[in-house]
Coordinates of C-alpha atoms in Angstrom, one line a residue:
M29 CA 2.3 53.2 -55.6
G30 CA 3.9 49.7 -56.0
D31 CA 5.9 48.0 -58.6
T32 CA 4.7 44.8 -60.1
R33 CA 7.9 43.9 -61.3
L34 CA 9.4 43.9 -57.7
E35 CA 8.8 40.9 -55.5
P36 CA 6.6 41.9 -52.6
V37 CA 7.9 42.6 -49.0
V38 CA 5.8 40.4 -46.5
L39 CA 6.6 40.5 -43.2
S40 CA 5.7 38.6 -40.2
E41 CA 4.3 40.1 -37.3
A42 CA 7.2 39.5 -35.0
E43 CA 9.7 40.9 -37.8
R44 CA 7.6 44.1 -37.9
L45 CA 8.0 44.5 -34.5
T46 CA 11.4 44.1 -34.6
L47 CA 11.9 46.5 -37.5
E48 CA 9.7 49.4 -35.7
S49 CA 11.9 48.4 -32.6
W50 CA 15.1 49.1 -34.5
A51 CA 14.0 52.1 -36.5
K52 CA 12.8 53.8 -33.2
R53 CA 15.0 52.9 -30.4
R54 CA 17.9 55.5 -29.9
S55 CA 20.7 52.6 -29.2
T56 CA 20.3 51.3 -32.9
T57 CA 23.2 52.3 -34.8
Q58 CA 22.2 54.3 -37.8
G59 CA 22.6 52.2 -40.4
L60 CA 20.6 49.7 -39.2
A61 CA 18.1 52.1 -38.3
V62 CA 18.1 53.1 -42.0
R63 CA 17.6 49.5 -42.9
A64 CA 14.9 48.6 -41.0
R65 CA 12.9 51.9 -42.2
I66 CA 13.6 50.9 -45.8
V67 CA 12.7 47.4 -45.1
L68 CA 9.3 48.6 -43.5
A69 CA 8.8 51.6 -46.6
C70 CA 9.0 48.2 -48.7
A71 CA 6.4 46.1 -46.7
N72 CA 3.9 49.1 -47.5
G73 CA 4.2 48.3 -50.8
W74 CA 6.4 51.3 -51.8
N75 CA 8.8 50.7 -54.8
N76 CA 12.4 51.4 -54.7
T77 CA 12.2 54.9 -56.2
V78 CA 9.6 56.2 -53.8
V79 CA 11.3 55.3 -50.6
A80 CA 14.8 56.4 -51.9
A81 CA 12.8 59.5 -52.3
R82 CA 11.2 60.0 -48.9
L83 CA 14.1 58.6 -47.1
G84 CA 17.0 60.1 -49.0
V85 CA 19.1 56.8 -49.7
G86 CA 20.4 55.2 -52.3
T87 CA 20.4 51.7 -51.5
V88 CA 16.9 50.8 -51.3
R89 CA 17.3 47.8 -54.0
R90 CA 20.6 45.9 -51.9
W91 CA 18.4 45.9 -48.4
R92 CA 15.2 45.0 -50.2
T93 CA 17.3 41.9 -52.0
R94 CA 19.3 41.1 -48.7
F95 CA 16.0 40.8 -46.6
L96 CA 14.0 38.9 -49.2
A97 CA 16.9 36.2 -49.4
R98 CA 18.2 36.5 -45.3
R99 CA 15.2 38.1 -43.9
L100 CA 16.4 39.9 -40.5
D101 CA 19.8 38.5 -40.7
G102 CA 20.2 39.9 -44.1
L103 CA 20.2 43.7 -42.7
A104 CA 23.5 43.3 -40.0
D105 CA 27.0 44.4 -41.2
E106 CA 29.1 42.0 -43.1
P107 CA 32.5 42.0 -41.9
R108 CA 35.0 44.7 -43.1
P109 CA 37.7 43.8 -45.4
G110 CA 41.2 44.2 -43.7
V111 CA 43.8 42.0 -42.4
P112 CA 42.1 39.4 -40.0
R113 CA 42.5 39.3 -36.1
T114 CA 45.8 37.7 -34.9
I115 CA 45.1 38.0 -31.0
T116 CA 42.9 35.4 -29.5
D117 CA 40.2 35.9 -27.1
A118 CA 42.0 34.3 -24.7
Q119 CA 45.0 36.2 -25.1
V120 CA 42.7 39.2 -24.7
E121 CA 41.6 37.5 -21.7
E122 CA 44.9 36.7 -20.0
V123 CA 45.8 40.5 -20.6
V124 CA 43.1 41.5 -18.6
T125 CA 43.3 39.0 -15.9
R126 CA 47.4 39.6 -15.3
T127 CA 46.6 43.3 -15.2
L128 CA 43.4 43.2 -12.5
E129 CA 44.8 40.1 -10.9
Q130 CA 48.4 39.9 -10.7
T131 CA 51.7 42.0 -10.2
P132 CA 55.3 41.2 -11.9
Q133 CA 57.6 39.8 -9.5
G134 CA 59.3 42.6 -8.1
G135 CA 56.8 45.1 -9.7
T136 CA 53.4 47.3 -8.4
H137 CA 52.1 47.5 -11.5
W138 CA 52.5 46.0 -15.2
S139 CA 53.9 47.7 -18.1
K140 CA 52.8 47.1 -21.6
R141 CA 56.2 45.7 -22.2
E142 CA 56.8 43.2 -19.5
L143 CA 52.6 42.1 -20.2
A144 CA 53.4 41.7 -23.4
K145 CA 56.3 39.4 -22.9
V146 CA 54.4 37.1 -20.9
V147 CA 51.4 36.5 -23.0
G148 CA 53.0 36.8 -26.2
I149 CA 51.7 40.0 -28.2
S150 CA 52.9 43.4 -28.9
P151 CA 53.5 46.0 -26.8
A152 CA 50.8 48.2 -28.9
S153 CA 48.3 45.4 -28.6
V154 CA 48.6 45.3 -25.2
L155 CA 47.9 49.0 -24.8
R156 CA 44.9 48.8 -27.0
I157 CA 43.0 46.0 -25.3
W158 CA 43.9 48.4 -22.1
N159 CA 42.3 51.3 -23.9
A160 CA 39.4 49.1 -24.5
F161 CA 38.6 48.1 -21.1
G162 CA 39.7 51.1 -19.5
L163 CA 42.3 49.7 -17.5
Q164 CA 45.0 52.2 -16.2
P165 CA 47.3 49.9 -14.2
W166 CA 49.7 52.5 -13.7
R167 CA 47.0 54.5 -11.8
T168 CA 45.7 53.5 -8.3
E169 CA 43.3 54.2 -5.8
T170 CA 44.8 52.6 -3.1
F171 CA 48.1 52.9 -1.4
K172 CA 50.7 50.4 -2.9
I173 CA 54.3 49.4 -0.7
S174 CA 57.7 49.7 -2.6
P175 CA 58.6 45.6 -3.3
D176 CA 62.2 47.2 -2.3
P177 CA 63.8 45.2 0.5
F178 CA 65.4 48.3 2.2
L179 CA 62.4 50.7 2.3
I180 CA 62.4 50.8 5.9
D181 CA 66.1 51.6 6.2
K182 CA 66.0 54.5 3.1
I183 CA 62.6 56.1 4.6
R184 CA 64.4 55.8 8.2
D185 CA 67.4 57.6 7.1
A186 CA 65.7 60.6 5.1
V187 CA 63.1 61.3 7.7
G188 CA 66.2 61.6 10.0
L189 CA 67.9 63.9 7.9
Y190 CA 64.9 66.3 8.4
L191 CA 64.3 65.7 12.1
A192 CA 68.0 65.6 13.2
P193 CA 69.9 67.2 10.5
P194 CA 73.5 67.4 11.0
A195 CA 75.2 70.5 12.2
N196 CA 75.9 72.5 8.8
A197 CA 73.9 70.2 6.5
V198 CA 72.3 70.5 3.5
V199 CA 69.8 68.3 3.0
F200 CA 68.7 67.6 -0.8
A201 CA 65.3 65.6 -1.3
M202 CA 65.5 63.6 -4.9
D203 CA 61.9 61.4 -4.6
E204 CA 59.3 61.2 -6.9
K205 CA 57.2 60.5 -4.1
P206 CA 57.5 63.6 -2.1
Q207 CA 54.7 62.6 0.4
L208 CA 56.8 59.9 1.9
L209 CA 59.1 62.4 3.6
P210 CA 57.5 65.0 6.6
A211 CA 58.1 68.1 6.0
P212 CA 60.9 69.4 8.2
A213 CA 60.0 70.7 12.0
G214 CA 60.1 74.4 12.4
G215 CA 58.3 75.0 8.7
G216 CA 60.1 76.3 5.6
G217 CA 61.7 74.2 3.8
P218 CA 65.1 72.4 3.5
R219 CA 68.1 74.5 3.7
R220 CA 69.8 75.9 0.6

């Protein structure tokens, strides 16, 4: 079954345990698990054709050669082609830190455009970072008070219209946060 022309794959005990772990563990990527099975089969003395037939793969020679040249490191994925990263780890950290620990001046949370200007990257990059870390600064589990300096006066005016409306007056509430305004006394809604 073995091919005498092929360099034999001899594993140390630690390599065998690592490869068996990669081949069996559910959290291992499928590519790495298949590569581990290929090397284990080659270590059993099977030639490339037999390994390919038994495992249903066609890349046995590549992984056998890479394993013999670089051992376990040879089975890892190589960097993919494409445009190199332009955003540094420091910029990613700054986006996450500012999102979680700071608010912009005069605001309750960061918008992607505001944060992009401060950090020096594009708004799309800020959004990708937020998505990668599961951040949604526009959503909150706690109440945020408005930074409007006239908020209390505006609330008093609006509540006053509901509690003691002027005679023959019509009150229209145009507010994005209707929970700030209590329902008028006596049920019903505003007169129309």
